[in-house]
Coordinates of N, CA and C in Angstrom, one line a residue:
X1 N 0.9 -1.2 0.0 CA 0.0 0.0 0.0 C 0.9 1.2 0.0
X2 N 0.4 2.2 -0.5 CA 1.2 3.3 -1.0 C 1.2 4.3 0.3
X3 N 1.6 5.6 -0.3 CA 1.4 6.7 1.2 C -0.1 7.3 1.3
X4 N -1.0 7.0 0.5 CA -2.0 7.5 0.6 C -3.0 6.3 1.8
X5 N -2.7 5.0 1.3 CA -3.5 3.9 2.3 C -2.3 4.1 3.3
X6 N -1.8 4.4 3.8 CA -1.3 4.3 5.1 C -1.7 5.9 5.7
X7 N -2.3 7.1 5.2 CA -2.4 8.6 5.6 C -3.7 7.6 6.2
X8 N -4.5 6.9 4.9 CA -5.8 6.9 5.2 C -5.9 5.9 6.3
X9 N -5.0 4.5 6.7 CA -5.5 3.9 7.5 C -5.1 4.6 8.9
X10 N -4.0 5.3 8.8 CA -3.8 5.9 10.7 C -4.4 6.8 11.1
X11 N -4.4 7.5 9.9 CA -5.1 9.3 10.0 C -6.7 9.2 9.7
X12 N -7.6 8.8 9.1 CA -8.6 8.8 8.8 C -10.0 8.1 9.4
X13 N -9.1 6.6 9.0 CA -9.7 5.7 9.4 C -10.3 5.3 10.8
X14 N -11.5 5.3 10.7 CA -12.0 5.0 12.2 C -11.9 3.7 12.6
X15 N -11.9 3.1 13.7 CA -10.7 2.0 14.4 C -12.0 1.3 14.8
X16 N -11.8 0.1 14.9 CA -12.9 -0.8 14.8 C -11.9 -2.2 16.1
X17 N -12.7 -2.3 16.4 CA -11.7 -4.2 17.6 C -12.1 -4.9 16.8
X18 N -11.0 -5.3 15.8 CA -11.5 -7.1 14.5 C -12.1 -7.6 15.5
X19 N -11.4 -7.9 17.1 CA -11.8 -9.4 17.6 C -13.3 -9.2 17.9
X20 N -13.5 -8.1 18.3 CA -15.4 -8.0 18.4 C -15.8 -8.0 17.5
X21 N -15.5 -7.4 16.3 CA -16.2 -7.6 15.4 C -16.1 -9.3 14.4
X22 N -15.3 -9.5 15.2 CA -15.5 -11.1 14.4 C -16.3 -11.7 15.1
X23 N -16.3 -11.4 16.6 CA -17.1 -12.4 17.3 C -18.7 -11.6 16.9
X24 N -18.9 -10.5 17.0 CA -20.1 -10.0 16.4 C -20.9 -10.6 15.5
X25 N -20.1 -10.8 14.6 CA -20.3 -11.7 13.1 C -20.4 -13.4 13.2
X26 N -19.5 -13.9 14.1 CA -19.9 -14.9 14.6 C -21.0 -15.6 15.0
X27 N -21.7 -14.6 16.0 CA -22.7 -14.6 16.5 C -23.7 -14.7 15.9
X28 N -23.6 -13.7 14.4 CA -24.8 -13.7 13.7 C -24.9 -14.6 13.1
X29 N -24.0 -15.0 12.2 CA -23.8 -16.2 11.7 C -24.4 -17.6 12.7
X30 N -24.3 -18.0 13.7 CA -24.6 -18.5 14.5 C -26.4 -18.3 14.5
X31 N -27.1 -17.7 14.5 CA -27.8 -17.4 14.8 C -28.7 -17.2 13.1
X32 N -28.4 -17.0 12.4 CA -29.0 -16.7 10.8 C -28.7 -18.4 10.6
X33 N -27.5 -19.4 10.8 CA -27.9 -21.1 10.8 C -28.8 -21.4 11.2
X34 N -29.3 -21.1 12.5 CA -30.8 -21.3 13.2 C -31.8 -21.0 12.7
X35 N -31.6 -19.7 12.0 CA -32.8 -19.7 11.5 C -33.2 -20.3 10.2
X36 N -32.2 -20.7 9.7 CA -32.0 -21.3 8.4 C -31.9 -22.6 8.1
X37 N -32.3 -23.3 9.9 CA -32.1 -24.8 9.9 C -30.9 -25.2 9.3
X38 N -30.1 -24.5 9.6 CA -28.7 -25.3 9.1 C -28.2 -25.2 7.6
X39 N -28.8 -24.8 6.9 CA -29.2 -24.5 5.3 C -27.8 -23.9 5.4
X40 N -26.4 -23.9 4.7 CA -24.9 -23.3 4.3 C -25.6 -22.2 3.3
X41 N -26.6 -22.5 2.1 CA -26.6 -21.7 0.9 C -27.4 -21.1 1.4
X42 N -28.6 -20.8 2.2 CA -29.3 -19.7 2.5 C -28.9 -18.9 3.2
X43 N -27.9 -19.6 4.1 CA -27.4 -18.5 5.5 C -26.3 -17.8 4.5
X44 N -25.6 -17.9 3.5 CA -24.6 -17.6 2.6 C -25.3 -16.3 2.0
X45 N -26.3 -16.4 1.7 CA -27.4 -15.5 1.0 C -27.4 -14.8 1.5
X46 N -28.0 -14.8 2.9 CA -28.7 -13.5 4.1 C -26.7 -13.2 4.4
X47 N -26.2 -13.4 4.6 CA -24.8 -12.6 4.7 C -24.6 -11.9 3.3
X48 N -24.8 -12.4 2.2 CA -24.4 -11.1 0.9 C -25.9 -10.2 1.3
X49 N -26.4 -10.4 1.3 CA -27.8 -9.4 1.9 C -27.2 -8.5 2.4
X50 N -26.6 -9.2 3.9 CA -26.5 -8.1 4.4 C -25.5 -7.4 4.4
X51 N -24.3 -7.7 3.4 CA -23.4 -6.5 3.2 C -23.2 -5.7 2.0
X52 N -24.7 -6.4 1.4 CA -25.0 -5.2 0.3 C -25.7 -4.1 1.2
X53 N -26.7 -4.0 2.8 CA -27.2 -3.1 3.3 C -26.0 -2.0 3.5
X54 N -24.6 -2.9 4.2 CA -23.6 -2.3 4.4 C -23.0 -1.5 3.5
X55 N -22.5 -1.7 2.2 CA -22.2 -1.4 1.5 C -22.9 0.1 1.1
X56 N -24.1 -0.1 0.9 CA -25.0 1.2 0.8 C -24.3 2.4 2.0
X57 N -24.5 1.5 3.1 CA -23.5 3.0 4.3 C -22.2 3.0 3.3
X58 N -21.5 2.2 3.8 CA -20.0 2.6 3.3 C -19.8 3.3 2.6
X59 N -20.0 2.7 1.2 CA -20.0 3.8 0.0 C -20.2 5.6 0.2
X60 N -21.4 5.8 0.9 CA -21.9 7.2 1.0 C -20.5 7.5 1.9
X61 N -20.0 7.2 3.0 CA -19.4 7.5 4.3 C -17.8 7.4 3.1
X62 N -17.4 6.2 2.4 CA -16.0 6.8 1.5 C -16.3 7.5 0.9
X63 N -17.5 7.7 0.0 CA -17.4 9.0 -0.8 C -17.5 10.5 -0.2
X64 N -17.5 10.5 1.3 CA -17.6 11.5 2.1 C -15.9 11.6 2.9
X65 N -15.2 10.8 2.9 CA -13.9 11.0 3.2 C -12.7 11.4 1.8
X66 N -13.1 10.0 1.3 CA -12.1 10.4 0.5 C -12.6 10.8 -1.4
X67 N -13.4 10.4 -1.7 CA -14.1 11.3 -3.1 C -13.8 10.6 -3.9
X68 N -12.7 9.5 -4.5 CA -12.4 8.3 -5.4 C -13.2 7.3 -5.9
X69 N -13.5 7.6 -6.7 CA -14.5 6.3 -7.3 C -13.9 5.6 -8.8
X70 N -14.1 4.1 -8.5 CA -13.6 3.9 -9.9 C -14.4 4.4 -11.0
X71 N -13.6 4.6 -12.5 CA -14.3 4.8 -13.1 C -15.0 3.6 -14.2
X72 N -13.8 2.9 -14.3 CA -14.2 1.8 -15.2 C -13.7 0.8 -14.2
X73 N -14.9 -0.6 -15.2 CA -14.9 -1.7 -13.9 C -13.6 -2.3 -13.3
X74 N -12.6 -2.3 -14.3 CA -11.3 -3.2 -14.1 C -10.8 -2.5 -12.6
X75 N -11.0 -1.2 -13.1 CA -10.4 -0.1 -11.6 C -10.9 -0.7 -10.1
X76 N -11.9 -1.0 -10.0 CA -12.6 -1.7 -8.4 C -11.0 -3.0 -8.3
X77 N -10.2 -3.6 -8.9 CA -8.8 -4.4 -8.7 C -8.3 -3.6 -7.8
X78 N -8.0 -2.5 -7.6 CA -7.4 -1.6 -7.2 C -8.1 -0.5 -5.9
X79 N -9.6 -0.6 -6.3 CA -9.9 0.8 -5.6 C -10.7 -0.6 -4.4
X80 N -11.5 -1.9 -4.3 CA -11.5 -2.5 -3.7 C -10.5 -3.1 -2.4
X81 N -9.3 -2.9 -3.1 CA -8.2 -3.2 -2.4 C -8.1 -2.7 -1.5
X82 N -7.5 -0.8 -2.1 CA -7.8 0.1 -1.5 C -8.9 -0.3 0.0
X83 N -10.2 0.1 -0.2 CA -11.6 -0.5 0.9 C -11.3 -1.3 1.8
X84 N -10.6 -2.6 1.3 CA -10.4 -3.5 2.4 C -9.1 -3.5 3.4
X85 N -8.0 -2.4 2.6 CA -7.0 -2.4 3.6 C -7.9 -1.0 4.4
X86 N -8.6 -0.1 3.9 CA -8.9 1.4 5.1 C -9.7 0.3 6.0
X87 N -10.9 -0.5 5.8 CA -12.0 -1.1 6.7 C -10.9 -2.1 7.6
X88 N -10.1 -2.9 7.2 CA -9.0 -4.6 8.2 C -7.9 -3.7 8.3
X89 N -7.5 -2.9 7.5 CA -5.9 -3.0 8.0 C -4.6 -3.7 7.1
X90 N -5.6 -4.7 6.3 CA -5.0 -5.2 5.6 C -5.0 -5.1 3.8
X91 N -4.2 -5.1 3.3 CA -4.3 -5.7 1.6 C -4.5 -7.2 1.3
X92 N -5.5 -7.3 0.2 CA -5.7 -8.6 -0.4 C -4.3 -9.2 -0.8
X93 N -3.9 -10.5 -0.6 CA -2.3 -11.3 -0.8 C -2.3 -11.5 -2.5
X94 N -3.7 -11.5 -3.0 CA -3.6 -11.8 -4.8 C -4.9 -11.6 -5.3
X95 N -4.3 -10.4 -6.4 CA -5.8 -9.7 -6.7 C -5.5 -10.3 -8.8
X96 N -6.2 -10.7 -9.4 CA -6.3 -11.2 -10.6 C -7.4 -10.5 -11.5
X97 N -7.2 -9.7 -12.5 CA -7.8 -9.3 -13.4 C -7.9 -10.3 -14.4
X98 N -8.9 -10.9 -14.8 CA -9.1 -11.6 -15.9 C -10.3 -11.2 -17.3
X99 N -9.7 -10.3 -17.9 CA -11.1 -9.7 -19.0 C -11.6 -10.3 -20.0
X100 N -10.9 -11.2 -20.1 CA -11.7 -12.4 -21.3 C -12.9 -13.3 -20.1
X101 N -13.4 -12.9 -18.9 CA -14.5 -13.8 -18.2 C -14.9 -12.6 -17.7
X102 N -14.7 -11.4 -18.0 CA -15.0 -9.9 -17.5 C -14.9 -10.3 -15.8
X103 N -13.9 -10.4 -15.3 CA -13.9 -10.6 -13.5 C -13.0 -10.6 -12.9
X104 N -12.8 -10.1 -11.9 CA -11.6 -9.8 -10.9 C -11.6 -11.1 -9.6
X105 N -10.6 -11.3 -9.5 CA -10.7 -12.2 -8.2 C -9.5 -12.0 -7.1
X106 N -10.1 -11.7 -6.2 CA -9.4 -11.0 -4.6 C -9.2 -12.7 -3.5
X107 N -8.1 -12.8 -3.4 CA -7.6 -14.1 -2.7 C -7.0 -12.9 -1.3
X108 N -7.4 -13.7 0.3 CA -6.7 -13.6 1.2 C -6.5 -14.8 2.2
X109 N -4.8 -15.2 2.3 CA -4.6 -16.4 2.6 C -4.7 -15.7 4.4
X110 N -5.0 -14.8 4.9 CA -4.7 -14.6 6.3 C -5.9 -13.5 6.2
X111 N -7.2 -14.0 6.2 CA -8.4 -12.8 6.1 C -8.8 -12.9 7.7
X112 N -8.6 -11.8 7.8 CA -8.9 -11.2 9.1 C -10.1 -11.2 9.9
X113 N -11.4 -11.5 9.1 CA -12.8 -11.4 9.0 C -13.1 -12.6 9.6
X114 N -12.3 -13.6 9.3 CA -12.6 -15.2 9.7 C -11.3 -15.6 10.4
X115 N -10.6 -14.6 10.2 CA -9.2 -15.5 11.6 C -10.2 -16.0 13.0
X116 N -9.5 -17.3 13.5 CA -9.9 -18.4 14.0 C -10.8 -18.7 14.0
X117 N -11.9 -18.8 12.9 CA -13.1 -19.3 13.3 C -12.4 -20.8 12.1
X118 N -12.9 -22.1 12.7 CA -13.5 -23.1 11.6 C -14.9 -23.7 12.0
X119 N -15.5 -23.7 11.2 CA -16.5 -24.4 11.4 C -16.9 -25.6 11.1
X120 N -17.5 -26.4 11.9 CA -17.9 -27.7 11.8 C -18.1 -28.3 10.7
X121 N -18.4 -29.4 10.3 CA -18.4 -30.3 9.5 C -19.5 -29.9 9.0
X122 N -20.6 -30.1 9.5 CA -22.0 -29.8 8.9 C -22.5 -28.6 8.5
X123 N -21.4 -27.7 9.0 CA -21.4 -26.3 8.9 C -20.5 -25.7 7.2
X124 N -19.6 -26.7 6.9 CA -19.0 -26.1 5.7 C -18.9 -25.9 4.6
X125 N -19.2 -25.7 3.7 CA -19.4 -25.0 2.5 C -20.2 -23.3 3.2
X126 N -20.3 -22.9 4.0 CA -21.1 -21.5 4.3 C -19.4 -20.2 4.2
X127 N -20.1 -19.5 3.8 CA -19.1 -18.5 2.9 C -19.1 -17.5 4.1
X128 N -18.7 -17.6 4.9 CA -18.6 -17.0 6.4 C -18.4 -15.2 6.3
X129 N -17.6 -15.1 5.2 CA -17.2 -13.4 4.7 C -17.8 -13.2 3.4
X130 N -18.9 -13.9 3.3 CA -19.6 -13.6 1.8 C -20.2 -11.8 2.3
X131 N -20.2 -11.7 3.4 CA -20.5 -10.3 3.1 C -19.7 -9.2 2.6
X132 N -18.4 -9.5 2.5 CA -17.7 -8.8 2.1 C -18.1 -8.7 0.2
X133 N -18.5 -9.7 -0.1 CA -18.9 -9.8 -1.6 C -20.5 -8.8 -1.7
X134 N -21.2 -9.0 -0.8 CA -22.3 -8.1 -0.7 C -22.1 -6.7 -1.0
X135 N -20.8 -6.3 -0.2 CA -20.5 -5.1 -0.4 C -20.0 -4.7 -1.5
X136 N -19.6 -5.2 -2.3 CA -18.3 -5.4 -3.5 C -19.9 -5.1 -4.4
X137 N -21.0 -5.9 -4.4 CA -22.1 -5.8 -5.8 C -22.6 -4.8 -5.3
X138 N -22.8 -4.3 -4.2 CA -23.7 -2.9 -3.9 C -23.3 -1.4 -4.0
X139 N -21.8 -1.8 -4.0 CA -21.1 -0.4 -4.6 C -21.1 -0.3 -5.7
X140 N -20.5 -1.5 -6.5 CA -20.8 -1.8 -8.1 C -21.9 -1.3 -8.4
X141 N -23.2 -2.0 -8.5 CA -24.9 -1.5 -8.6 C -24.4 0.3 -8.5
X142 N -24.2 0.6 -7.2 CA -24.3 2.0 -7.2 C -24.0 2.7 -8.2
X143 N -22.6 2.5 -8.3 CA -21.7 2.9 -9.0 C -22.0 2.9 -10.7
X144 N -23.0 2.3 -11.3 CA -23.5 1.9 -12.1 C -23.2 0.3 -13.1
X145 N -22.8 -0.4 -12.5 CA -22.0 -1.5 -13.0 C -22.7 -2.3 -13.1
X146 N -23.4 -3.1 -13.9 CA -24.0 -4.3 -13.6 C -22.7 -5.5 -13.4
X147 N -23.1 -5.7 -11.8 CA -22.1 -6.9 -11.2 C -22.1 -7.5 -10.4
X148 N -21.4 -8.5 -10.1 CA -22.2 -9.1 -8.9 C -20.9 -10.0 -8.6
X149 N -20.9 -10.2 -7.1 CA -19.4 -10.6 -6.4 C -19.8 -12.0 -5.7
X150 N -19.3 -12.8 -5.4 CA -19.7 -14.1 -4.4 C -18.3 -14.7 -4.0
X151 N -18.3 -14.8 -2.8 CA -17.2 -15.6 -2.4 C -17.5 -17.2 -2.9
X152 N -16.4 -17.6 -3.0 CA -16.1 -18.9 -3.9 C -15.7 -19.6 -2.9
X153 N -14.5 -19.1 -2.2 CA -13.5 -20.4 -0.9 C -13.9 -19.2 0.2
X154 N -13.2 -20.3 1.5 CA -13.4 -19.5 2.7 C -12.4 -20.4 3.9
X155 N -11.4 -19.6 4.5 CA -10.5 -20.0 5.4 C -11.5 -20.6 6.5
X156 N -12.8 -20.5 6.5 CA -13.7 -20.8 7.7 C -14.0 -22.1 7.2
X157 N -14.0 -22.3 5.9 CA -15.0 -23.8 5.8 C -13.7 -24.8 5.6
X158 N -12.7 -24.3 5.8 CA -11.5 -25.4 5.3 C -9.9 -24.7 3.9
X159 N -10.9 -24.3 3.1 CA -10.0 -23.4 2.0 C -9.2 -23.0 2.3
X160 N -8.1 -22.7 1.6 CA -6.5 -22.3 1.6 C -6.8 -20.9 1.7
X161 N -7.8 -20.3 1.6 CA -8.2 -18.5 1.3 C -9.4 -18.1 1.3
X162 N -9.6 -16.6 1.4 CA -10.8 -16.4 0.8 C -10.7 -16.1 0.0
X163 N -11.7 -16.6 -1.0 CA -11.5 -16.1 -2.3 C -12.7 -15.3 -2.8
X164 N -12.9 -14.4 -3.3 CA -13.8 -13.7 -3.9 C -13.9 -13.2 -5.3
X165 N -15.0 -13.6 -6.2 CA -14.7 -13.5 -7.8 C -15.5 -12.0 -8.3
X166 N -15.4 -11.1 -8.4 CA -16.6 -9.8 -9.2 C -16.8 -10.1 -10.3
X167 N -17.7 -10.1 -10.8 CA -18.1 -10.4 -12.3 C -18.9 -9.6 -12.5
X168 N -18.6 -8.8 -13.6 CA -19.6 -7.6 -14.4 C -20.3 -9.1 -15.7
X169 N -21.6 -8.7 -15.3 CA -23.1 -9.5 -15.7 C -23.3 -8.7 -17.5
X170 N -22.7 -8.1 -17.8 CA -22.8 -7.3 -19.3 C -22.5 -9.0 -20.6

């Protein structure tokens, strides 16, 4: 990250406890399985849900700090990046532009969102940080992009990473 994500992550950025907020999210997660009888692909769903609600804040609240928006789709490689080191602290470990499948894909082998959680056997395949992909299609939408993001792997269900794919729907 350059000098601008480091002004923005010490100076700017409002400071969050990962560990509450993972157990926060834990919790919900916990609790959206119940209601979902255990269902991995529904409770998967209501987490992109709910970080497209998120996303809606975010978006308004970056474009009130810092004023950057990408302009064309390939740019979210970079300006996503950007987002997830101001919100963790951290950069994505491998970000892949691929334009012949029109899609970007963000790998983190040490994602902060799900450090130490695994979950159970009957619990895995559930996309534990799929809300971070919520976010990713609700700024896109905004932004005017037809696109849509879904985590693929998840250091929670077993996976070597998280992986997250964007795909512009054009």
């Amino acid at each position: 990250m350059g000098m601008k994500g480091w002004v923005a992550w010490h100076v700017i950025a409002d400071k969050l406890n990962l560990d509450a907020f993972v157990s926060f999210v834990s919790g919900t997660v916990d609790y959206i399985l119940e209601l979902e009888n255990g269902d991995v692909d529904k409770a998967s769903k209501v987490l992109w849900e709910i970080g497209r609600k998120m996303g809606r804040r975010m978006l308004t609240k970056y474009a009130e700090r810092i004023g950057k928006h990408a302009i064309e789709f390939y740019e979210f490689s970079k300006t996503y990046n950007f987002a997830y080191y101001f919100y963790t602290g951290k950069s994505f470990d491998k970000i892949y532009v691929i334009p012949e499948e029109k899609k970007i894909v963000y790998e983190d082998y040490n994602c902060p969102l799900c450090k130490g959680i695994s979950l159970p056997d009957e619990f895995k395949g559930l996309k534990f940080c799929n809300s971070v992909d919520g976010i990713f299609t609700e700024v896109c939408i905004m932004r005017g992009f037809e696109a849509e993001s879904w985590e693929t792997k998840c250091k929670a269900s077993g996976d070597e990473c998280c992986r997250h794919e964007l795909r512009l729907k054009i």
